PDB file of C-alpha atoms and ligand atoms in Angstrom:
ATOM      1  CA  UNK A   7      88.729  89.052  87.714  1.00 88.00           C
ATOM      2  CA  UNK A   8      90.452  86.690  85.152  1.00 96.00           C
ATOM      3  CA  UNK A   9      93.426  85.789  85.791  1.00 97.00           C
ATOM      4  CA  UNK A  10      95.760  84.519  83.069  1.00 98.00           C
ATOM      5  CA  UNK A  11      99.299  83.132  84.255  1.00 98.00           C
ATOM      6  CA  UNK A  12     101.724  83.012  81.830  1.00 98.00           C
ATOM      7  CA  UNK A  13     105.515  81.837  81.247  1.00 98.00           C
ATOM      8  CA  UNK A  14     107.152  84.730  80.557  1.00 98.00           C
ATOM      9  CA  UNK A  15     107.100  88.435  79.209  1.00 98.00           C
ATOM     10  CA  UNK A  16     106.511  87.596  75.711  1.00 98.00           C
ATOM     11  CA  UNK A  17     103.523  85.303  76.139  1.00 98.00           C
ATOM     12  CA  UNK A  18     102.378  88.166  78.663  1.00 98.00           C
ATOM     13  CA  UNK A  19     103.075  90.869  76.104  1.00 98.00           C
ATOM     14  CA  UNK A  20     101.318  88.624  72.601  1.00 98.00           C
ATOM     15  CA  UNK A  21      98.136  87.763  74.591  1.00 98.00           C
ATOM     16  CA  UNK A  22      97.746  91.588  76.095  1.00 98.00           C
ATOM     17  CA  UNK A  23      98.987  92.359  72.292  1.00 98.00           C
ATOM     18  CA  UNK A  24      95.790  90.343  71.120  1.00 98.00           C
ATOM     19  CA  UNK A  25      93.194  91.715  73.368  1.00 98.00           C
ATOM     20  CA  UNK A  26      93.721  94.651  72.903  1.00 98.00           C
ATOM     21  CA  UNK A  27      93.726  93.953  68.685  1.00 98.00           C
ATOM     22  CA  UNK A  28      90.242  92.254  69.717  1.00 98.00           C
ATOM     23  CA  UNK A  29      89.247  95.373  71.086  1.00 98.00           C
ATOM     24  CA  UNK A  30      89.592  97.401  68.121  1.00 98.00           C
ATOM     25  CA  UNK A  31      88.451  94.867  65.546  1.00 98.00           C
ATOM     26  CA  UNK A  32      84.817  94.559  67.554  1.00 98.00           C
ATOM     27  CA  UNK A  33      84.897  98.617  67.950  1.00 98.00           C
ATOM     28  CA  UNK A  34      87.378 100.315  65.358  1.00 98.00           C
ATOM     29  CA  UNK A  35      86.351 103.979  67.334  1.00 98.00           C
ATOM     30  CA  UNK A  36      87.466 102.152  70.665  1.00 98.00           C
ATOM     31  CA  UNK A  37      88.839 104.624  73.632  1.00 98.00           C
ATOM     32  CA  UNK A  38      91.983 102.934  74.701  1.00 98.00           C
ATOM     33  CA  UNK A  39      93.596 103.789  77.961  1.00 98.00           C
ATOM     34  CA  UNK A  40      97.114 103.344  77.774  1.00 98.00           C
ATOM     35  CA  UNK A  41      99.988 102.837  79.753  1.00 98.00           C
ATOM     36  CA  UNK A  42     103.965 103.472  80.164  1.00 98.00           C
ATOM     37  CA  UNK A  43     107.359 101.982  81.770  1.00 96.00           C
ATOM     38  CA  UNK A  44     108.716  98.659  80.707  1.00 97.00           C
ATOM     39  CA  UNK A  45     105.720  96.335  80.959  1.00 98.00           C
ATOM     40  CA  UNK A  46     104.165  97.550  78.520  1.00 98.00           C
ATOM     41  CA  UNK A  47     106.811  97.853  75.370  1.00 98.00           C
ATOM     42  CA  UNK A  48     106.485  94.583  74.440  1.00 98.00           C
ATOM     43  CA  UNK A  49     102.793  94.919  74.071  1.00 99.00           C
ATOM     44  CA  UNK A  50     103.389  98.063  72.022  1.00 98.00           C
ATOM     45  CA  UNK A  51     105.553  96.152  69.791  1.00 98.00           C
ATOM     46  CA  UNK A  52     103.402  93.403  68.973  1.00 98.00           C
ATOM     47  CA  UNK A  53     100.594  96.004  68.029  1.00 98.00           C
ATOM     48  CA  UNK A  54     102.902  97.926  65.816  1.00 98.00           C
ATOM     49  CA  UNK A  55     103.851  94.010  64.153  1.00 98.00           C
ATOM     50  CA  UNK A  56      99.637  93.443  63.862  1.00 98.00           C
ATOM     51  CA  UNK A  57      99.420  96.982  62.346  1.00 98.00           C
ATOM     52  CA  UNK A  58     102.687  96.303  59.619  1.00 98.00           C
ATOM     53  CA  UNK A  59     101.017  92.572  58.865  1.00 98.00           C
ATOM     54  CA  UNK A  60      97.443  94.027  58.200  1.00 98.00           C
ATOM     55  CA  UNK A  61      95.950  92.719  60.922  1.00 98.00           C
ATOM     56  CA  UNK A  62      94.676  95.382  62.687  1.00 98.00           C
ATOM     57  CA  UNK A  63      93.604  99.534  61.857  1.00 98.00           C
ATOM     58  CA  UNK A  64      94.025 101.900  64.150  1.00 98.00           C
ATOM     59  CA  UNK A  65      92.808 104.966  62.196  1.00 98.00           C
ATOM     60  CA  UNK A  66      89.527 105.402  64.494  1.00 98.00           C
ATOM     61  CA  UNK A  67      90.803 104.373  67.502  1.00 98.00           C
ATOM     62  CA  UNK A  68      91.057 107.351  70.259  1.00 98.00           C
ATOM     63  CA  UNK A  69      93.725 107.214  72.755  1.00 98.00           C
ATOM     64  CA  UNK A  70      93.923 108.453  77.024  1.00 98.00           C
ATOM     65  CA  UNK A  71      96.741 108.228  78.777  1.00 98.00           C
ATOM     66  CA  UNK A  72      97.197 107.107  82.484  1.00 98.00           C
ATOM     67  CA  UNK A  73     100.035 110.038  83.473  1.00 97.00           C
ATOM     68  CA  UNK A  74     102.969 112.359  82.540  1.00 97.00           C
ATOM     69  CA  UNK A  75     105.818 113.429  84.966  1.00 97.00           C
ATOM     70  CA  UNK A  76     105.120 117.328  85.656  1.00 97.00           C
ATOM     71  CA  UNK A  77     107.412 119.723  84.304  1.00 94.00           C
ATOM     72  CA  UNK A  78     108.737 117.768  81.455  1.00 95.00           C
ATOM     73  CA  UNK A  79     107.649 118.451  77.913  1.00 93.00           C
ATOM     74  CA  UNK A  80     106.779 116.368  74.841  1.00 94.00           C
ATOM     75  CA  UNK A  81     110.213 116.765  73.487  1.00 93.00           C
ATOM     76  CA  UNK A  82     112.168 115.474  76.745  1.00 95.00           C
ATOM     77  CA  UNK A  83     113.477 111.990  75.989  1.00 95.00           C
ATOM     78  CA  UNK A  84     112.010 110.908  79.561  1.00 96.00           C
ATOM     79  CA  UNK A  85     108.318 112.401  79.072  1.00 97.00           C
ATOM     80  CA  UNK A  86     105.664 110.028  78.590  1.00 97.00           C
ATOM     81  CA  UNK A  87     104.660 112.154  75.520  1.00 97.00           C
ATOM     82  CA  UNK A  88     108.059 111.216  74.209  1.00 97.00           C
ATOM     83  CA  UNK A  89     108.168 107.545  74.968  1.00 97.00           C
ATOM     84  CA  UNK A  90     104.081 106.500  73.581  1.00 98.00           C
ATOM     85  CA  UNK A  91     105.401 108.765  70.184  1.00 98.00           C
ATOM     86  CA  UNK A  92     108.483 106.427  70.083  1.00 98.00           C
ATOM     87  CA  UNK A  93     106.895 103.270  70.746  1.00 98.00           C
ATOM     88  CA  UNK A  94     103.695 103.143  69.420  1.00 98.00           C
ATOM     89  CA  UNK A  95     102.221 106.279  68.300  1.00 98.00           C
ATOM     90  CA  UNK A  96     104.623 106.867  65.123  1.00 98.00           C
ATOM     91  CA  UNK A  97     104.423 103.638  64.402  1.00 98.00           C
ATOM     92  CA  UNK A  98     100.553 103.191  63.463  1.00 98.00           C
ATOM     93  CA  UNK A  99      97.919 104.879  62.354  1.00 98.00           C
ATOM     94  CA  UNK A 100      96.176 106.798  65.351  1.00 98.00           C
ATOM     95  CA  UNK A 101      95.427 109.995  63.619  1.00 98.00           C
ATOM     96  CA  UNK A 102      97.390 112.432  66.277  1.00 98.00           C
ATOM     97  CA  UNK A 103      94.355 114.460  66.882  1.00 98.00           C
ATOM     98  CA  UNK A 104      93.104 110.828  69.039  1.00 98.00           C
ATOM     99  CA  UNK A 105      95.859 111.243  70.747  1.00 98.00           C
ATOM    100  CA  UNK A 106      95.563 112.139  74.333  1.00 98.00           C
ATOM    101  CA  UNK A 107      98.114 112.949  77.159  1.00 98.00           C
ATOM    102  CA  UNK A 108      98.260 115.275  79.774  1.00 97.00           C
ATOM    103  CA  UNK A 109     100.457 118.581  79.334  1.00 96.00           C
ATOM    104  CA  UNK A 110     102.918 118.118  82.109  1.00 95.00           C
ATOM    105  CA  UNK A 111     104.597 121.684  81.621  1.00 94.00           C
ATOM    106  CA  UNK A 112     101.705 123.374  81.130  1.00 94.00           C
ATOM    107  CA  UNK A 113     101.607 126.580  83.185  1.00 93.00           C
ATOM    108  CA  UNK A 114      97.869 125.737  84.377  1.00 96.00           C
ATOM    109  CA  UNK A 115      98.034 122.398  85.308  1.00 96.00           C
ATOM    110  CA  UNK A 116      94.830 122.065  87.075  1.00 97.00           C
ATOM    111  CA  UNK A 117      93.324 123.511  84.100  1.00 97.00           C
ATOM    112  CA  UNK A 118      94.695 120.634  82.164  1.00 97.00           C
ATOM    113  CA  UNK A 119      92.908 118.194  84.724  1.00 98.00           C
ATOM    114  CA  UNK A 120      90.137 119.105  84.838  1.00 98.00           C
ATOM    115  CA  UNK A 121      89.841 119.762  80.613  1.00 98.00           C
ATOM    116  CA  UNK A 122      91.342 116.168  80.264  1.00 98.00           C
ATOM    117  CA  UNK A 123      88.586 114.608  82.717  1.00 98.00           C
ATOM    118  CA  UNK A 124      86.216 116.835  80.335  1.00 98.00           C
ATOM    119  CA  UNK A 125      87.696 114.984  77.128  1.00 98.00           C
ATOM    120  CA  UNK A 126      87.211 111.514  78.157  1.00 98.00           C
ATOM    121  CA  UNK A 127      83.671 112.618  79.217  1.00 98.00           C
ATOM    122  CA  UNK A 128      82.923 113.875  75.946  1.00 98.00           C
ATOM    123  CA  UNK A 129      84.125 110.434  74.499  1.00 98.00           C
ATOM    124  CA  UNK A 130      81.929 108.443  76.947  1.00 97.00           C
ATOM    125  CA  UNK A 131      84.696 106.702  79.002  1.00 98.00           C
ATOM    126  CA  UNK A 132      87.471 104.188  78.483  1.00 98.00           C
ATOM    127  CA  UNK A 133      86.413 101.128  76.771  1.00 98.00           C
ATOM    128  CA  UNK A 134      89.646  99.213  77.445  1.00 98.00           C
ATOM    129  CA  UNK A 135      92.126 100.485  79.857  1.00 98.00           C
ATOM    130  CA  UNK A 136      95.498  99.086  80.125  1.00 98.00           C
ATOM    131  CA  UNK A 137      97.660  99.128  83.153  1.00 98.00           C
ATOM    132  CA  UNK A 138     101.174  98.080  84.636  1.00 98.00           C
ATOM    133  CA  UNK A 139     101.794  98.729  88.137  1.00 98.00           C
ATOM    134  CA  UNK A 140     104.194  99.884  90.475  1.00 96.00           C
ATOM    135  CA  UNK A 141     105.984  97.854  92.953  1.00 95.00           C
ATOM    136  CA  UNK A 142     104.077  99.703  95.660  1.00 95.00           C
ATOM    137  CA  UNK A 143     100.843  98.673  94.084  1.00 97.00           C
ATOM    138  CA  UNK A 144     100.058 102.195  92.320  1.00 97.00           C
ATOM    139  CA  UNK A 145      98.223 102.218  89.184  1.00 98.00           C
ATOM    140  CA  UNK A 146      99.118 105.140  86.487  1.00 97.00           C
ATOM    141  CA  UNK A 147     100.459 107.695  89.321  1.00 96.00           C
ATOM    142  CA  UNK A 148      98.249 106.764  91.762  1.00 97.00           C
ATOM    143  CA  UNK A 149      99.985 106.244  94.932  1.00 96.00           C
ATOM    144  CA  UNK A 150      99.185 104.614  98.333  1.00 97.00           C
ATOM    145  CA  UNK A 151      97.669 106.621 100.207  1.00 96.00           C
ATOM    146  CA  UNK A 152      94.948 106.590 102.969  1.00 97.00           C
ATOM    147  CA  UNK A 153      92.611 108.550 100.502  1.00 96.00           C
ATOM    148  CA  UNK A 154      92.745 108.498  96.053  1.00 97.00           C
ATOM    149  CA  UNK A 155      91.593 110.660  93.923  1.00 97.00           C
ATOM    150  CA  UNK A 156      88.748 109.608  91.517  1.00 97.00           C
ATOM    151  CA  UNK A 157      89.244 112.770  88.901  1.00 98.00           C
ATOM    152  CA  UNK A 158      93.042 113.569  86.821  1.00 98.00           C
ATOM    153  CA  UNK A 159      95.185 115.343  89.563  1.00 98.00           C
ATOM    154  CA  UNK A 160      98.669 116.353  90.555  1.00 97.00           C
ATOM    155  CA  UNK A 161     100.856 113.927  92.569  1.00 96.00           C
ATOM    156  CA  UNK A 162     103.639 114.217  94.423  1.00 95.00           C
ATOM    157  CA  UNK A 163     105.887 110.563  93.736  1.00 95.00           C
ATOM    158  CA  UNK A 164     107.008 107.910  96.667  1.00 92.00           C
ATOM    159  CA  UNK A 165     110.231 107.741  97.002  1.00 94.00           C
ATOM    160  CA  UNK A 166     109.880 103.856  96.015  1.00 89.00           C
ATOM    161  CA  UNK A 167     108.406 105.057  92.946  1.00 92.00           C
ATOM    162  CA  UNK A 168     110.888 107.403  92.982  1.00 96.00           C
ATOM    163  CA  UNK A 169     113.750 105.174  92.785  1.00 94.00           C
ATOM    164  CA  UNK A 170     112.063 102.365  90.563  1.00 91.00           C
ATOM    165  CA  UNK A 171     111.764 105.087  87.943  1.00 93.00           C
ATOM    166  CA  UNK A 172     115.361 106.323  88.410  1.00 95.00           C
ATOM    167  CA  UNK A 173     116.250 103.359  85.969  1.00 93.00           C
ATOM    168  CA  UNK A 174     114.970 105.423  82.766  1.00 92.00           C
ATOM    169  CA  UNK A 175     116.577 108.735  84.422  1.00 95.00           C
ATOM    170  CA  UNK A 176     120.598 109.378  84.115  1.00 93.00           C
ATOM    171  CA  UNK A 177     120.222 110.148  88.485  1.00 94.00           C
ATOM    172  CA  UNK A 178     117.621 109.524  90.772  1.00 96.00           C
ATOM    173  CA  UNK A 179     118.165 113.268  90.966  1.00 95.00           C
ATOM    174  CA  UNK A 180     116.803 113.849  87.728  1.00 95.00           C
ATOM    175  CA  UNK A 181     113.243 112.240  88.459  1.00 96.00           C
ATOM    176  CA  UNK A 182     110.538 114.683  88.351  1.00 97.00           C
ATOM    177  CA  UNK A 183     109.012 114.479  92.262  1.00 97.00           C
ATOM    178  CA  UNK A 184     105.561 115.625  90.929  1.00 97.00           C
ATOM    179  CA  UNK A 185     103.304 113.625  88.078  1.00 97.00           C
ATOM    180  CA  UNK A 186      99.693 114.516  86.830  1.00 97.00           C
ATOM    181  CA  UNK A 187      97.906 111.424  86.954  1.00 98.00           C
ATOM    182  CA  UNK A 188      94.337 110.483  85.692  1.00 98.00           C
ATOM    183  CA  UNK A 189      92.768 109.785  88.942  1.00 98.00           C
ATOM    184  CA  UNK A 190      90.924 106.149  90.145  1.00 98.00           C
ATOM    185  CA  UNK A 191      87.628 107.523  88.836  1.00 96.00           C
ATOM    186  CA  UNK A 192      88.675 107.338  84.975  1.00 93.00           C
ATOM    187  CA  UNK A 193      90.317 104.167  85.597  1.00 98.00           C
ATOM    188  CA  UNK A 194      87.052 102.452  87.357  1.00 98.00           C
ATOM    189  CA  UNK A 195      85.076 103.622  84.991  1.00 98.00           C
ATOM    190  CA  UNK A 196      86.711 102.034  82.080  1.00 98.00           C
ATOM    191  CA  UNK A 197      84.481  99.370  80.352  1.00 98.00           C
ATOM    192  CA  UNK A 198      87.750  97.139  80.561  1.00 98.00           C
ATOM    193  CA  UNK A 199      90.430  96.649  82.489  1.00 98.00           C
ATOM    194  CA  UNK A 200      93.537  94.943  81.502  1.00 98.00           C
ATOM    195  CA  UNK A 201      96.177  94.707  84.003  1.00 98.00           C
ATOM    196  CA  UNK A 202      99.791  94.090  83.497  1.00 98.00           C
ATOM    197  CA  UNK A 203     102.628  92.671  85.308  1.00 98.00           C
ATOM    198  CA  UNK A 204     106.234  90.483  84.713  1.00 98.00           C
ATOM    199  CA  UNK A 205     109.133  89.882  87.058  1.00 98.00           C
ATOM    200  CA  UNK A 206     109.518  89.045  90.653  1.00 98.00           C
ATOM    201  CA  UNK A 207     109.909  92.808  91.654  1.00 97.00           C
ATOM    202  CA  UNK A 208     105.958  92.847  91.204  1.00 98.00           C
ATOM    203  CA  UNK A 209     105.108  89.623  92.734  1.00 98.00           C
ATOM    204  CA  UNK A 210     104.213  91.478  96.165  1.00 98.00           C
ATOM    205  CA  UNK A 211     101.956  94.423  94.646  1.00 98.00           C
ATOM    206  CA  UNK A 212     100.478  91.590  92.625  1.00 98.00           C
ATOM    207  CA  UNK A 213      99.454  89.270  95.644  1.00 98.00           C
ATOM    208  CA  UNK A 214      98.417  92.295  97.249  1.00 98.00           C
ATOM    209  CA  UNK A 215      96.398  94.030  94.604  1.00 98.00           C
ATOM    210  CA  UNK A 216      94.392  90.456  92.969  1.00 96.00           C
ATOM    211  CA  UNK A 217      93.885  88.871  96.717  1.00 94.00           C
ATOM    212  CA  UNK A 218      94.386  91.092  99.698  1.00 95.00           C
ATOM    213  CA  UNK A 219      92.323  93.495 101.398  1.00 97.00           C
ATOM    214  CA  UNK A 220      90.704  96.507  99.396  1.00 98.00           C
ATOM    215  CA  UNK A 221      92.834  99.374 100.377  1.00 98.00           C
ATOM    216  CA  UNK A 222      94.004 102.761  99.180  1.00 98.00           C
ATOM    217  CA  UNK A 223      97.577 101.496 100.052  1.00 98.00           C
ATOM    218  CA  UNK A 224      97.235  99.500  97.661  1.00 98.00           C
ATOM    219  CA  UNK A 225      95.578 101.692  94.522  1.00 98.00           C
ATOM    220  CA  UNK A 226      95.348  98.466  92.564  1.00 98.00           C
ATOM    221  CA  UNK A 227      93.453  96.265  95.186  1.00 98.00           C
ATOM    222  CA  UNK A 228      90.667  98.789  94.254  1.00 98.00           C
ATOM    223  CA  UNK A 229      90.371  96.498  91.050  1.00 98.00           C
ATOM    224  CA  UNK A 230      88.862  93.706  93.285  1.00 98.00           C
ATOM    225  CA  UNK A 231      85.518  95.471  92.689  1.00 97.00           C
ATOM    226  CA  UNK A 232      85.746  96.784  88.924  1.00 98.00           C
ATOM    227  CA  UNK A 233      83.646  94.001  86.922  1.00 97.00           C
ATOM    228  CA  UNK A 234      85.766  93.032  84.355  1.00 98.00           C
ATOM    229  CA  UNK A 235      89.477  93.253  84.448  1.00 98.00           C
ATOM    230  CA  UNK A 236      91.783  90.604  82.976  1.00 98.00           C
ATOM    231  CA  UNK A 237      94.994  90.060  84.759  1.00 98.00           C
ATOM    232  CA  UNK A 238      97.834  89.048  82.945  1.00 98.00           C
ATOM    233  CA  UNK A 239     100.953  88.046  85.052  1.00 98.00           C
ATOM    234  CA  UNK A 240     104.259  86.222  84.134  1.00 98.00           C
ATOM    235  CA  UNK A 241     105.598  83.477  86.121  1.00 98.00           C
ATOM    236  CA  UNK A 242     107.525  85.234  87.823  1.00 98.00           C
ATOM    237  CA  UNK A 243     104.895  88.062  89.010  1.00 98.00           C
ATOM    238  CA  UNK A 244     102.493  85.003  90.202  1.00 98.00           C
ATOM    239  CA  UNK A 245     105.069  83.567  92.252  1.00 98.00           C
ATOM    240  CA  UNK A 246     103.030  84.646  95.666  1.00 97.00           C
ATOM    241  CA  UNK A 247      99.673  84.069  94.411  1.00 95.00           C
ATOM    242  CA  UNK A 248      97.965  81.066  96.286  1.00 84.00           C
TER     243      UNK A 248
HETATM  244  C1  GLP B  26     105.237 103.997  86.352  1.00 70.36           C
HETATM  245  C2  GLP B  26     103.953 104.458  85.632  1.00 70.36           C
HETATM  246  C3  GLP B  26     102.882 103.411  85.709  1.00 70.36           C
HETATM  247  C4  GLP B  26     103.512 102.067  85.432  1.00 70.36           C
HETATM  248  C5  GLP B  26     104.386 101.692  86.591  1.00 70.36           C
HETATM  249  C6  GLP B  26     105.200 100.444  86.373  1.00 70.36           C
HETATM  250  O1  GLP B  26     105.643 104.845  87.338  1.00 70.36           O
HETATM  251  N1  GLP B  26     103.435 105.694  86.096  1.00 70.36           N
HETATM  252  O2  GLP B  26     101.834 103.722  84.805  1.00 70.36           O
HETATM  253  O3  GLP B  26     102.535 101.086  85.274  1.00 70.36           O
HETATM  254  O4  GLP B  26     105.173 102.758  87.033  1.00 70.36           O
HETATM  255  O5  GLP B  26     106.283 100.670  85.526  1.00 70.36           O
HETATM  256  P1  GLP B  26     107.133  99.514  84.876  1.00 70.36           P
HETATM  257  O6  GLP B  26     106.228  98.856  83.881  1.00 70.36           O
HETATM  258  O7  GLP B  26     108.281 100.203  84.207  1.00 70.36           O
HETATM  259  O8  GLP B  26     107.530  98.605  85.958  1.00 70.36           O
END
């Protein structure tokens, strides 16, 4: 694993903002794995910047994402379809038909698991995957458990994610309890990894994930054996790294 610590959330978000914009300048039909929540925006925006400046083209790049809360559909201001339109999506040139989330109010949602496992088959796997994680150390929706999935499944949410994710929501109330998630096996598989983190409320999940013990508890300790992820972690976030 490399690990890059970095002062702050903007240096975190320009470097992930440039490896990912190497990505797609060695492969312009790159798969890109992509993620949600806060950690990621400021990535997002310094794509978008790239793309406006010339500096990157996005028109053959094809895009997987991690999760979407069940029950909630593209148009609902909290669904992840919603927020990757908002932040990234509308803003470049990904023709939509790259565009890949899962359908979380679709009436057959194991059907859409097992047809979005199918899709990123048929595109060979995730060349770069990019991740945040939860403060419990879950990666997309993938939460501690003593066994994880490897293919896209339902989840029911921890009540720690639970109330992390209450921020976006007007309630906790109001937070979806269920998620479709791709599963550990996508994520493993990916070519790259890039994983994600700023702020002292990750500092624990981080020194767990990069340098404790491999365990499902801890979804993102499973990165430990994936060959080549880059970690990139504010200040703040590396605060209980030895
Ligand atoms: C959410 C998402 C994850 C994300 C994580 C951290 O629940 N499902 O994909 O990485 O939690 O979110 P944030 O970046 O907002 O802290």
């Amino acid at each position: 694993m490399r690990l890059h610590i970095v002062e702050d959330y903007q240096e975190m978000s320009k470097k992930a903002a440039t490896i990912v914009a190497s990505q797609v300048t060695l492969k312009p039909e790159s798969v890109l794995g992509l993620a949600t929540g806060s950690t990621p925006l400021g990535m997002y925006r310094n794509l978008v910047q790239m793309y406006r400046d010339d500096i990157i083209d996005l028109s053959e790049v094809v895009t997987f994402n991690l999760d979407e809360y069940l029950g909630l559909g593209p148009e609902h201001p909290q669904s992840y379809h919603h927020y990757m339109h908002k932040n990234f999506f509308n803003q470049v040139n990904i023709p939509e038909d790259n565009i890949h989330l899962p359908q979380g109010n679709s009436e057959n949602i194991e059907q859409v698991c097992r047809e979005y496992d199918r899709k990123i088959a048929r595109y060979k796997g995730i060349d770069l995957q990019v991740l945040g994680i939860g403060v419990n150390g879950h990666i997309g929706f993938n939460e501690p458990d003593n066994k994880l999935k490897t293919a896209t499944h339902q989840v029911r949410l921890t009540e720690d994610t639970i109330k992390a994710n209450s921020r976006f929501f007007s309630s906790e109330e109001e937070v979806p309890r269920r998620a479709v998630s791709m599963g550990m096996g996508s994520i493993m598989q990916a070519r790259m990894i890039l994983l994600l983190a700023s702020g002292k409320q990750k500092a624990l999940a981080i020194k767990n994930s990069i340098s404790g013990e491999i365990t499902t508890e801890v979804p993102a300790s499973l990165l430990q054996l994936h060959p080549e992820v880059i970690t990139i972690v504010d200040r703040e976030a590396a605060m209980y790294i030895d």
